[in-house]
Short mmCIF file of C-alpha atoms in Angstrom, two decimals:
data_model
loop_
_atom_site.label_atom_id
_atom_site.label_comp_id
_atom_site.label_asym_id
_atom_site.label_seq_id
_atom_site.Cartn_x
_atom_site.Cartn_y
_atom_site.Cartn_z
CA UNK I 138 86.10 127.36 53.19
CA UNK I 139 86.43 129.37 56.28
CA UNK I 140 89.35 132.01 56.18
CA UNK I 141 91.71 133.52 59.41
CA UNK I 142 92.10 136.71 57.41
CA UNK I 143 95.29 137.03 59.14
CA UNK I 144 97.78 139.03 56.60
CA UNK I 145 95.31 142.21 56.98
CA UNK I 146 94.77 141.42 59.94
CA UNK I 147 98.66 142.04 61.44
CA UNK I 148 98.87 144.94 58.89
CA UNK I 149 96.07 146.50 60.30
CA UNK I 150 96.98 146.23 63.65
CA UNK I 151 100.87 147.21 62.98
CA UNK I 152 99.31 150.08 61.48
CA UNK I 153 97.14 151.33 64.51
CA UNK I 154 98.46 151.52 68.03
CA UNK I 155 66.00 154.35 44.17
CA UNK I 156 67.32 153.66 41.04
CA UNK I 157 68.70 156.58 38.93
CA UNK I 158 70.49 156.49 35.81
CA UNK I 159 73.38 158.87 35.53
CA UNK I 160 74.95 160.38 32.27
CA UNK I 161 78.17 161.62 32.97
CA UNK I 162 80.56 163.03 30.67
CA UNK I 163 83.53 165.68 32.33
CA UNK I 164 81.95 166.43 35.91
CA UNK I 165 83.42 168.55 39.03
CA UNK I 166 83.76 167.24 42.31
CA UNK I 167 79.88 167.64 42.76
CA UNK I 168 77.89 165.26 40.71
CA UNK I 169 75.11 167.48 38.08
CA UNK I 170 71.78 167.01 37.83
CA UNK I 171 70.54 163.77 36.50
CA UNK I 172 70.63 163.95 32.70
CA UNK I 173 69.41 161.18 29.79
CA UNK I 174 71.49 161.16 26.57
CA UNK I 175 70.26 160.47 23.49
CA UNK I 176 72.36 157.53 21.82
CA UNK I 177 74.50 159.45 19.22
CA UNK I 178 78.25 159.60 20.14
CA UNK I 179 80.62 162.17 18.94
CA UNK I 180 82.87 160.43 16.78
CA UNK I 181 86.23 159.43 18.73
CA UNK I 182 83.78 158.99 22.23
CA UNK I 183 83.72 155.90 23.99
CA UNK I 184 80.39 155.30 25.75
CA UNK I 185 80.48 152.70 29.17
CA UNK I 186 78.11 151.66 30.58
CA UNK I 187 78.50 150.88 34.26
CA UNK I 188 75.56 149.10 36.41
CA UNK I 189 76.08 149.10 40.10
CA UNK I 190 73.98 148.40 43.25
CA UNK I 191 75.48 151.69 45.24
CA UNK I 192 72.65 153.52 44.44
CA UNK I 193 73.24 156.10 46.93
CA UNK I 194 75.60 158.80 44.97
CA UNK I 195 75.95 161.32 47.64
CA UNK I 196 77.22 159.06 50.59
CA UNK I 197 79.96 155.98 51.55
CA UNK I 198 80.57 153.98 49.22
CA UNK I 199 78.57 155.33 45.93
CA UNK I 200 79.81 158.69 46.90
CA UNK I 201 83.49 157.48 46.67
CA UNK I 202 82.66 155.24 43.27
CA UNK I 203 81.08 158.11 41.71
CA UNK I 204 84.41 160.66 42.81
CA UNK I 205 86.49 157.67 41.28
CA UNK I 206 84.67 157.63 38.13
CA UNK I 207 84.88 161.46 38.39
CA UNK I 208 88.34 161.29 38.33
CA UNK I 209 88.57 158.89 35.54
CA UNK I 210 86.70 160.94 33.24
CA UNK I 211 88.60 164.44 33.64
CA UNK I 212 92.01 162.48 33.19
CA UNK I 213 90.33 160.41 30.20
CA UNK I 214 88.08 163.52 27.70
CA UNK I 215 87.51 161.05 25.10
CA UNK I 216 85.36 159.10 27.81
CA UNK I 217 81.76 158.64 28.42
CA UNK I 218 80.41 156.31 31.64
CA UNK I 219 76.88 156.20 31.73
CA UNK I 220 75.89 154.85 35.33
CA UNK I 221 72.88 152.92 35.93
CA UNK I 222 72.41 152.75 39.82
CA UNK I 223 69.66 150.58 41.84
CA UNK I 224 69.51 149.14 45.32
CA UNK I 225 70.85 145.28 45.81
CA UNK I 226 67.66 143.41 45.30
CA UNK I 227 66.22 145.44 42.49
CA UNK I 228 69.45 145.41 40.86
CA UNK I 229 69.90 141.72 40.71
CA UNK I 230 66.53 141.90 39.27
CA UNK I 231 67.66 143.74 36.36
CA UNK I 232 70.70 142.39 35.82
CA UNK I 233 68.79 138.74 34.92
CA UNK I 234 66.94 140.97 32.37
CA UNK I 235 70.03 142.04 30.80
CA UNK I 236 71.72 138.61 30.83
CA UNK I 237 68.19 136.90 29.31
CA UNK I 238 68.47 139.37 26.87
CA UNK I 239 72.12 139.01 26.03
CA UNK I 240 72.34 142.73 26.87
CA UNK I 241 74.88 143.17 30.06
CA UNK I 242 76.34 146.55 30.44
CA UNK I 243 79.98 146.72 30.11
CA UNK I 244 80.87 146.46 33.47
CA UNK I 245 78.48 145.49 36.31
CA UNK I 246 79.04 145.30 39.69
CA UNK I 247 78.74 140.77 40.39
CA UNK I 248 79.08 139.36 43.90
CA UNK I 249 81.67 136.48 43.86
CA UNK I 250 79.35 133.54 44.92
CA UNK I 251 77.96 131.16 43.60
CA UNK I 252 74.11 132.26 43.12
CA UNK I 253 75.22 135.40 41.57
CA UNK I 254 78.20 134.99 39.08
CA UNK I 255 78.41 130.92 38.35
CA UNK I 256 75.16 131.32 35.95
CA UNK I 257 76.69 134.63 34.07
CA UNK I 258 80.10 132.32 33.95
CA UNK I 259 78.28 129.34 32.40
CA UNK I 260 76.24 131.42 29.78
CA UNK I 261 79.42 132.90 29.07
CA UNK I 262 78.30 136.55 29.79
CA UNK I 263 81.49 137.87 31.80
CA UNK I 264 84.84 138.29 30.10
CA UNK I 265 87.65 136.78 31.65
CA UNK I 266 90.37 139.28 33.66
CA UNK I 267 93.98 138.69 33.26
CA UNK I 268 94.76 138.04 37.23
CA UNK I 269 98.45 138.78 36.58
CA UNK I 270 97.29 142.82 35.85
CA UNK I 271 96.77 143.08 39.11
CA UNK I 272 99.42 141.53 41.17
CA UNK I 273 100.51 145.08 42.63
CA UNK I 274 96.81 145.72 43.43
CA UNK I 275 97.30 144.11 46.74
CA UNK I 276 94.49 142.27 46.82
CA UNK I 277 94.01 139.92 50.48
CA UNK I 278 95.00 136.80 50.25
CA UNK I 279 91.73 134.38 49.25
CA UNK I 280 89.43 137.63 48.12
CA UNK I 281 89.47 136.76 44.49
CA UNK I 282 88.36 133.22 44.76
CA UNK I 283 85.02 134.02 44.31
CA UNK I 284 85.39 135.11 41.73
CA UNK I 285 87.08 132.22 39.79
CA UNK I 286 85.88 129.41 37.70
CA UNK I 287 88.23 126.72 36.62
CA UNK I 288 91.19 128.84 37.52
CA UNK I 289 90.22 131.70 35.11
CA UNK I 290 89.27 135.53 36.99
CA UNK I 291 86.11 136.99 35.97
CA UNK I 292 85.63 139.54 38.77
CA UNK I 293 87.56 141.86 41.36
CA UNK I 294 85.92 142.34 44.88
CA UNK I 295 85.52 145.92 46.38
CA UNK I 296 85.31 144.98 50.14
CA UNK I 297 86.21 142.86 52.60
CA UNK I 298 82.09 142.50 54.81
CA UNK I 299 81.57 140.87 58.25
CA UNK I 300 78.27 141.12 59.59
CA UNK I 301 78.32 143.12 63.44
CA UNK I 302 76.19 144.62 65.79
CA UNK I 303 75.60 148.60 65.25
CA UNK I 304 74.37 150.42 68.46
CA UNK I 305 73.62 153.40 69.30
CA UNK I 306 75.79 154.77 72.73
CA UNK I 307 73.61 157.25 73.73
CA UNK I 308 70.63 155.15 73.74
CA UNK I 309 72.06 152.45 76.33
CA UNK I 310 73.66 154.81 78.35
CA UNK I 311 69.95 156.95 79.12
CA UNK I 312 68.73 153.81 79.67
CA UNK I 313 71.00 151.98 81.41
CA UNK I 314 72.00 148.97 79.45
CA UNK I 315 75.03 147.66 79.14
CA UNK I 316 76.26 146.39 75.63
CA UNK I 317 75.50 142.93 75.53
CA UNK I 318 78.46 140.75 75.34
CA UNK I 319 76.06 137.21 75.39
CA UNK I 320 73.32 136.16 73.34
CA UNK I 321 70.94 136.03 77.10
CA UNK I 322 72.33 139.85 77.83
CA UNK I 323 71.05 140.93 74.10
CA UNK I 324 67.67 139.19 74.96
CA UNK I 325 67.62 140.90 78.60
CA UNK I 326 68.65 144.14 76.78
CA UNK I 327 65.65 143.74 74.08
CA UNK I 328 62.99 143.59 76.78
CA UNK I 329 64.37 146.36 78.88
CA UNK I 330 64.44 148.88 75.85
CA UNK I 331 60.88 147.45 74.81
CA UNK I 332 59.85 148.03 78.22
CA UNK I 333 60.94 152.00 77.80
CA UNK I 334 58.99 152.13 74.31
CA UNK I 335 62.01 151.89 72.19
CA UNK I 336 62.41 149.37 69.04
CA UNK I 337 65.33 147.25 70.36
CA UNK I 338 67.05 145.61 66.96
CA UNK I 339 66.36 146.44 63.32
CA UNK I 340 67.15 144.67 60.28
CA UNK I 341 66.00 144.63 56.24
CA UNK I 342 63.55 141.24 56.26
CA UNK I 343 61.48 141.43 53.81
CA UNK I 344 64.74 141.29 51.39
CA UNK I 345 65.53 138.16 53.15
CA UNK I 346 68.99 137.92 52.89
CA UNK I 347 69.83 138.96 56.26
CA UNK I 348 68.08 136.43 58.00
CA UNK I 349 70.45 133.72 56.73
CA UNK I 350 74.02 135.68 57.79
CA UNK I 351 71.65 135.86 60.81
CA UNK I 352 70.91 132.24 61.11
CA UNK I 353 74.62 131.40 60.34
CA UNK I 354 75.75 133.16 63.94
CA UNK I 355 73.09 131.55 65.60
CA UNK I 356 73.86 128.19 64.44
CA UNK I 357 77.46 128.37 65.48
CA UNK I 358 77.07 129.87 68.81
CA UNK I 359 75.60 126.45 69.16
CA UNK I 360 77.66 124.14 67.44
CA UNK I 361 80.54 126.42 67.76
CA UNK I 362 81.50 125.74 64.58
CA UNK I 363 80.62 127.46 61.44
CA UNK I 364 81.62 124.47 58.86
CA UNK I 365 78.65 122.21 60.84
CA UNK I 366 76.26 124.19 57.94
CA UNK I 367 78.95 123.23 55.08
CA UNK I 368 78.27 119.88 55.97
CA UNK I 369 75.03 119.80 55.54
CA UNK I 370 75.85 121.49 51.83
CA UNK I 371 78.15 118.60 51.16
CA UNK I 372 76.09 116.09 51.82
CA UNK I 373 77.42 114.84 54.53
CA UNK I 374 74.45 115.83 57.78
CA UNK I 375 71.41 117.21 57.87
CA UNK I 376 69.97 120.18 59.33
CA UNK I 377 67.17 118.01 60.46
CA UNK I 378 67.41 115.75 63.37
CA UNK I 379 70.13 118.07 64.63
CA UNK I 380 69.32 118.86 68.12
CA UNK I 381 71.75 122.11 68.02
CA UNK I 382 70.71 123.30 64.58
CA UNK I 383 66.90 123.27 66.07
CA UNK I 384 68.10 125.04 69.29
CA UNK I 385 69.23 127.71 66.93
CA UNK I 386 66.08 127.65 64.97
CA UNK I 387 64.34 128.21 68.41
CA UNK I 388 66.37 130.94 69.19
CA UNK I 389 66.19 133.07 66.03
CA UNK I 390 62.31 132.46 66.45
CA UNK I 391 62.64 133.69 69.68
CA UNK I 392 64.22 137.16 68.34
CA UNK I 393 60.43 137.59 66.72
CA UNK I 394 58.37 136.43 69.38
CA UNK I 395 59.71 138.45 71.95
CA UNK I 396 59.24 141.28 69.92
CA UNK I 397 63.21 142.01 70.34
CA UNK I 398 62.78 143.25 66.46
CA UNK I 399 61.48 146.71 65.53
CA UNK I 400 58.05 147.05 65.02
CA UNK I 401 57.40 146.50 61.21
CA UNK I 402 60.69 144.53 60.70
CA UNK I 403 58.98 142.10 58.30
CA UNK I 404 58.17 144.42 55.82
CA UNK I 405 61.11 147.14 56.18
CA UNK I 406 63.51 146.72 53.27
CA UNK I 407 67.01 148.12 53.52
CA UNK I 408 66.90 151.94 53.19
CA UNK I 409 63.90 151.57 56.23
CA UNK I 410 66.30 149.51 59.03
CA UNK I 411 68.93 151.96 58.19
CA UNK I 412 66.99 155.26 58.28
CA UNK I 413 65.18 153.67 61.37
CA UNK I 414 68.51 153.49 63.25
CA UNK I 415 69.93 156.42 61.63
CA UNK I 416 67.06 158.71 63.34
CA UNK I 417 67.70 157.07 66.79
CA UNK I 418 64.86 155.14 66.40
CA UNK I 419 66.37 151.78 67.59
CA UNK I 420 69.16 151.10 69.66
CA UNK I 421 70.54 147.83 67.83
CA UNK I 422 71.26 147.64 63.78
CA UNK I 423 72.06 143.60 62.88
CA UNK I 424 74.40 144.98 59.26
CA UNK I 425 77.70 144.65 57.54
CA UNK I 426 81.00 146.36 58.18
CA UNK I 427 79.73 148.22 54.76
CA UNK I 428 78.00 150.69 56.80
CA UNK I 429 80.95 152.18 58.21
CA UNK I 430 79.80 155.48 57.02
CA UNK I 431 76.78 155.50 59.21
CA UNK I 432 79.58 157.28 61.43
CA UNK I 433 79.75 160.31 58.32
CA UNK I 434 76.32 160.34 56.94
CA UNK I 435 74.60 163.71 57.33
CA UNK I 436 71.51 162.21 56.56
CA UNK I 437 71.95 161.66 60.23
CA UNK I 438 71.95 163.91 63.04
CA UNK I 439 75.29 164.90 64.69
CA UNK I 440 74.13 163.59 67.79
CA UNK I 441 73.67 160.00 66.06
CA UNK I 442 77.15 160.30 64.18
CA UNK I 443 79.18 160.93 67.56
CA UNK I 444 77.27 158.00 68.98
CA UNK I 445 76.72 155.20 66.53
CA UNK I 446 79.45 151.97 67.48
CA UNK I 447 79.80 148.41 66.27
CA UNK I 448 80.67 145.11 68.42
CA UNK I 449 80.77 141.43 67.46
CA UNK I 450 77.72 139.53 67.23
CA UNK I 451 77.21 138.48 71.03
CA UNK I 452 79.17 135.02 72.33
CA UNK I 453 77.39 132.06 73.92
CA UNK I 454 79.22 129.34 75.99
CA UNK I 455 80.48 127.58 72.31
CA UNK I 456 80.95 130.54 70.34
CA UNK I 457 83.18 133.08 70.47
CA UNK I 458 83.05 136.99 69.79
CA UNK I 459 86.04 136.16 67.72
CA UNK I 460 84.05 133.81 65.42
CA UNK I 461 82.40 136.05 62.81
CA UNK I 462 80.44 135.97 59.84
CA UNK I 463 82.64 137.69 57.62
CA UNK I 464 83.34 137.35 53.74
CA UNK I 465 84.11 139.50 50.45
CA UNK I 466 81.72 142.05 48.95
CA UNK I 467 80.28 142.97 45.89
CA UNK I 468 82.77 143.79 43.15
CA UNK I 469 82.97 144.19 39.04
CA UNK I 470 83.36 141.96 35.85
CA UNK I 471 82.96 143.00 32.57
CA UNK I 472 80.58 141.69 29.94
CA UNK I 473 82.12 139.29 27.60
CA UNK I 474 80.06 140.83 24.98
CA UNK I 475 81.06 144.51 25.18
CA UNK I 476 82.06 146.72 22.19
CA UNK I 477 84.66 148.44 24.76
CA UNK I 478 86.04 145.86 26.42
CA UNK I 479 89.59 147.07 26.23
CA UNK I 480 88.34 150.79 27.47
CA UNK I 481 86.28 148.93 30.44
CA UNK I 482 89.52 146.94 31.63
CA UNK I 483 91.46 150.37 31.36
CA UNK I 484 88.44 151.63 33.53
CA UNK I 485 88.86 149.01 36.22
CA UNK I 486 92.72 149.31 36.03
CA UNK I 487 92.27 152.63 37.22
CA UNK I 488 89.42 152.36 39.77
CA UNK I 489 91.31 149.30 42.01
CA UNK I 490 94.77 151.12 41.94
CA UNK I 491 95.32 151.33 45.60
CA UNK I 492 95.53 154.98 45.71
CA UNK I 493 92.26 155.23 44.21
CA UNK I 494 89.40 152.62 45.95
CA UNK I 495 91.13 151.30 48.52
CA UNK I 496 92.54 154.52 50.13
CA UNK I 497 89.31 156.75 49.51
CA UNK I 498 87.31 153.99 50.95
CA UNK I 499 88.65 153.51 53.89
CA UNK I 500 89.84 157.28 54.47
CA UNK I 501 86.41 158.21 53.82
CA UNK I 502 84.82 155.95 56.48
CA UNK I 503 82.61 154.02 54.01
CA UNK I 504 84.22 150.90 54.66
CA UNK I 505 86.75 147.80 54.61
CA UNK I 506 88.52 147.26 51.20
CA UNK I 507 89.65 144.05 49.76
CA UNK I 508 92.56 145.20 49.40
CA UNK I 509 95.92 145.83 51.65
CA UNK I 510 95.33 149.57 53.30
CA UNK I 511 97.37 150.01 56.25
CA UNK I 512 99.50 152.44 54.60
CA UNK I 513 96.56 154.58 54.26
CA UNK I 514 96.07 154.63 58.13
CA UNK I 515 96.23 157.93 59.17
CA UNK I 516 95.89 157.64 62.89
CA UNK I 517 92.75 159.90 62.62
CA UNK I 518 90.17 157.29 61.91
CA UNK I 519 86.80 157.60 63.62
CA UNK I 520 85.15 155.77 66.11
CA UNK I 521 83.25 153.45 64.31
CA UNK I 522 85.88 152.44 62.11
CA UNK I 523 88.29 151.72 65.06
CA UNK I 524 85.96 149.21 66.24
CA UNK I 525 85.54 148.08 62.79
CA UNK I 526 89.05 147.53 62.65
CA UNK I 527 89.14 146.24 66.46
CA UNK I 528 86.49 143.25 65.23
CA UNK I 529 88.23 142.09 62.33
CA UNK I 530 91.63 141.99 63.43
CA UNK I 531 89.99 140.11 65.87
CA UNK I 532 88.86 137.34 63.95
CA UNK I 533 89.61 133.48 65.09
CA UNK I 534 87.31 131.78 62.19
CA UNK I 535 85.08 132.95 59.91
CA UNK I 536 81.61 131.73 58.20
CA UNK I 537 83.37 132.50 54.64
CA UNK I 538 80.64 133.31 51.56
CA UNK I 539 76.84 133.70 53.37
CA UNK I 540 74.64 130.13 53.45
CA UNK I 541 71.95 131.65 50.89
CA UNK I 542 74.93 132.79 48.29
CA UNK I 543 76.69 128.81 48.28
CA UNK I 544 73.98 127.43 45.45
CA UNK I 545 71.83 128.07 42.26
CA UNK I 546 69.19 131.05 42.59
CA UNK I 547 66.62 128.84 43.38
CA UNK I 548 68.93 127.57 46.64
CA UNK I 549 68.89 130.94 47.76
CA UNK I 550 64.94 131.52 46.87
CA UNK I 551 64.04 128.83 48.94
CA UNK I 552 66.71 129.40 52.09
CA UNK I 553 65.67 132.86 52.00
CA UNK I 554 61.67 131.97 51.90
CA UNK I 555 62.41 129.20 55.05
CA UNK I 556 63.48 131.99 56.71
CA UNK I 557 61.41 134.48 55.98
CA UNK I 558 58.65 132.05 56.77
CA UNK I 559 59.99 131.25 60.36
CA UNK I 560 60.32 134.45 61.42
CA UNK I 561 56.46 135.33 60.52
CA UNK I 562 54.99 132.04 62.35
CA UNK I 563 54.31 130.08 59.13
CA UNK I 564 56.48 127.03 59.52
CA UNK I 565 57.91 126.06 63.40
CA UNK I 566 61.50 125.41 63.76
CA UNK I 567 61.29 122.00 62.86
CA UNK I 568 59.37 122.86 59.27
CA UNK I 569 62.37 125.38 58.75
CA UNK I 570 64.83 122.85 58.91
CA UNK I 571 63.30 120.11 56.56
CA UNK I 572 63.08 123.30 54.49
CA UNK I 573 66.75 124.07 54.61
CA UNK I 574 67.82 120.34 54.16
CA UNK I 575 65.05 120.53 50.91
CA UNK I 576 67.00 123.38 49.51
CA UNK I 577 70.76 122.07 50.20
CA UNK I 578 69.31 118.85 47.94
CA UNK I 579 69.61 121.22 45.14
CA UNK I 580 73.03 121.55 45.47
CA UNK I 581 74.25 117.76 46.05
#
């Protein structure tokens, strides 16, 4: 279903003219050092166990979860939340362990689509949420849908995600390039910086689920029209035999062959793109509105942090900058089979209260929350997050949940492999689509 976004949208703009497990009992502002308890509880403890895929604890977004749990434990002293943290692909990894083995942690941090939550629905492995707890959470209109199954909740969302186009200011300007506003200006850009020895666009590959977001823009800057691939979903097209689908096949094929894409791309997973254009190493980062703190990261140089900006993925003559890929992050359930379930809804309670994740989030820079924040607005926002902020309200249509994340996990295996597979000369553009219409078959 493709969403306007609209009510944040007018609020917003009325309101601006490595995997490490953590043991943490009553911390400080300052997380300790990492520290394994044994499994004995003092008696009158609650132990929860929280599994998440912000497995960076120092900066955005798993800084501000880890300062919410924080909080949650000084306030609560008969407490215990034992964090397990890993990157996205590893951590969906782990988490089919857990569910084969019946083991889920008490709250884990589920995606609301269907290749992600549907199977822990079915085996009956999240609890159901009570969505009437969290009318006053504010939550945007069409965020918890996702997240549903037969009308029951079994998951809040932490974000509201559109994918964008980071760049780096000070790199164009020494070099003269303009930001590119077209698809044909981002292509002439590409050559110019690879011309001046500089990696033009980076992006995580080898994990594979960027290429699809990335396929999605393509596609409709075509057709103009992100529901074309829904068709094909439904049943009702093809993606082969489609003379604009292959046009956009071409063109993302292009990206590679033209060596617009930093050198290495197919093998750099995520931390690698980012650190790549965090050092100044390439002037264009293809990434979600999640890495709004690229703008606060001292992992960074200053220099960087003053000049790292965001625009819409670049128009053609059919699609507009105001058509984005855009959708709602990664969020929590709880396990259905937890000994604390009553202590992890408490837990959850507390974390989405608006004062908690939605204002540190976006007062922090780290990003967009799914839920209603212009009175947070402070009128000091940074850069970055301005034109955040500028894109989304922005937004005429949207692509709505990614084309790899609308199927079973072996749909999104084999979407992710077709592309992965274009993009490194094994299959032409024509292959690529009979792959994606052999995929969508699993779904009809």
């Amino acid at each position: 279903m493709k969403k306007k976004y609209r009510v944040l949208s007018i609020l917003i703009i009325t309101g601006l003219t490595a995997g490490a497990i953590f043991s943490i009992t009553n911390m400080n502002s300052k997380t300790p050092a990492l520290k394994v308890q044994n499994n004995t509880e003092t008696p009158g403890i609650v132990t929860l166990k929280l599994f998440t895929a912000l497995a960076d604890r120092e900066n955005g977004q798993g800084k501000i979860e880890q300062q919410i749990i924080d909080a949650y434990l000084k306030e609560h002293r008969n407490v215990k939340i034992e964090v397990e943290a890993l990157q996205d692909e590893p951590y969906k990894s782990k988490v089919k362990i857990y569910a084969t083995s019946n083991a889920l942690p008490d709250i884990i941090q589920s995606w609301g689509q269907t290749s992600f939550i549907k199977p822990l629905i079915d085996a009956g492995l999240l609890a159901k949420l009570n969505e009437s707890d969290y009318t006053s959470y504010h939550f945007v209109s069409g965020s918890l849908d996702g997240f549903k199954q037969h009308g029951e909740l079994y998951g809040l969302p932490r974000n509201t995600d559109f994918f964008v186009m980071y760049y780096n200011q000070k790199i164009l300007a020494d070099t003269g390039i303009p930001v590119p506003g077209t698809t044909q200006e981002w292509f002439k850009a590409s050559k110019m910086l690879r011309e001046k020895g500089i990696n033009p666009i980076t992006t995580n590959a080898v994990e594979g689920w960027s290429l699809p977001i990335w396929f999605e823009y393509i596609a409709q800057r075509h057709t103009g029209d992100f529901s074309k691939i829904d068709e094909v979903l439904a049943g009702k097209a093809t993606f082969t035999g489609n003379e604009q689908f292959l046009a956009a096949a071409k063109e993302l094929q292009r990206f590679q062959k033209e060596k617009t894409l930093a050198d290495g791309f197919l093998t750099a997973d995520y931390g690698a793109a980012r650190n790549l254009f965090g050092q100044g190493k390439a002037a264009f980062f293809l990434m979600g509105s999640w890495e709004s703190s690229l703008a606060t990261d001292e992992n960074f140089s200053e220099e960087f942090r003053n000049n790292v900006a965001a625009a819409p993925y670049p128009a053609s003559d059919r699609g507009k900058l105001t058509d984005v890929a855009a959708w709602f992050g990664g969020g929590y359930s709880i396990s259905a089979h937890s000994k604390n379930k009553e202590e992890a809804v408490q837990f959850l309670k507390y974390f989405y209260d608006p004062e908690n994740w939605a204002k540190l989030i976006w007062q922090s820079g780290a990003g967009i929350p799914a839920q209603k924040f212009d009175q947070y607005l402070t009128g000091a926002e940074n850069k970055l997050q301005k034109g955040l902020v500028d894109i989304f309200s922005s937004i005429s249509t949207s692509s709505g949940t990614p084309l790899q994340d609308q199927g079973s996990n072996e749909f999104k295996n084999k979407v992710m492999e077709a592309h992965q597979s274009l993009m490194d000369g094994r299959c032409t553009p024509a292959e690529f689509l009979k792959k994606l219409d052999e995929a969508a078959k699993l779904n009809q």
